[in-house]
XYZ file of C-alpha atoms in Angstrom:
93
model
C 0.175 -0.165 0.068
C 1.406 3.426 -0.858
C 1.587 6.388 1.454
C -1.943 8.178 1.487
C -2.769 11.226 -0.126
C -4.475 13.924 2.126
C -7.099 16.001 0.417
C -9.766 18.514 1.454
C -13.411 17.476 1.448
C -13.945 19.904 -1.497
C -10.755 18.332 -3.516
C -12.452 14.880 -2.954
C -15.976 16.108 -4.097
C -14.370 17.581 -7.263
C -12.314 14.651 -8.020
C -14.399 11.675 -6.337
C -13.946 8.989 -9.269
C -10.144 9.915 -9.444
C -10.071 9.119 -5.700
C -11.503 5.971 -5.854
C -9.562 4.901 -8.989
C -6.667 5.655 -6.967
C -7.637 3.511 -3.985
C -8.359 0.678 -6.411
C -5.914 0.691 -9.023
C -2.804 2.132 -7.119
C -3.766 1.052 -3.715
C -3.330 4.394 -2.359
C -5.920 5.758 0.664
C -6.959 9.136 0.596
C -7.284 10.812 3.921
C -10.302 13.474 3.649
C -10.061 16.526 5.795
C -12.508 18.856 6.653
C -11.283 22.397 8.216
C -8.031 20.912 8.660
C -8.971 17.969 10.628
C -8.491 14.253 9.274
C -12.228 12.998 9.086
C -12.069 9.676 6.940
C -10.287 7.307 4.346
C -10.950 6.090 1.044
C -9.364 2.922 0.467
C -10.064 0.055 -1.752
C -12.842 -2.383 -0.692
C -10.556 -5.568 -0.659
C -8.157 -3.760 1.752
C -11.290 -2.788 3.865
C -12.238 -6.310 3.942
C -8.936 -7.629 4.749
C -8.451 -5.082 7.634
C -12.020 -5.988 8.656
C -11.097 -9.431 8.812
C -7.730 -8.768 10.799
C -9.495 -6.985 13.462
C -12.276 -9.622 13.850
C -9.821 -12.303 14.105
C -7.953 -10.077 16.880
C -11.012 -9.746 18.668
C -11.760 -13.134 18.860
C -8.631 -14.087 19.919
C -8.615 -11.495 22.774
C -12.131 -13.036 23.759
C -10.830 -16.560 23.504
C -7.676 -15.662 26.000
C -10.073 -13.918 28.588
C -12.558 -16.629 28.477
C -9.429 -19.315 29.159
C -8.092 -17.167 31.859
C -11.403 -16.996 33.508
C -11.736 -20.853 33.178
C -8.430 -21.506 34.547
C -9.192 -19.318 37.404
C -12.451 -20.955 38.223
C -13.881 -17.546 38.428
C -17.421 -17.798 40.119
C -20.261 -16.645 37.785
C -18.221 -16.574 34.783
C -20.085 -15.844 31.556
C -19.533 -17.357 28.273
C -17.374 -16.306 25.394
C -20.880 -15.416 23.406
C -22.128 -13.480 26.352
C -18.701 -11.603 26.811
C -18.589 -10.505 23.147
C -22.234 -9.248 23.198
C -21.422 -6.993 26.162
C -18.362 -5.654 24.490
C -20.156 -4.750 21.235
C -22.751 -3.078 23.287
C -20.169 -0.910 24.940
C -18.825 -0.240 21.515
C -22.346 1.273 20.342
């Protein structure tokens, strides 16, 4: 993946097709700014899916470690992995 291009919202609006083509063909993300503040990133859909899979796998591994630790410690009232995941997701929303 190439170094990202930084562009204002107005620039991205004027050249959206180019921004998307650059993300897809050149694998170059575009960081979109508004009033000088970084707000969003345009990346290729395959890169997004790859990053999402990495995040999901990391979350699952972390939850599994927590469950294993709780089980090995014999924590009374421990909850299942599914219950833990639901609680964590609810906190993120």
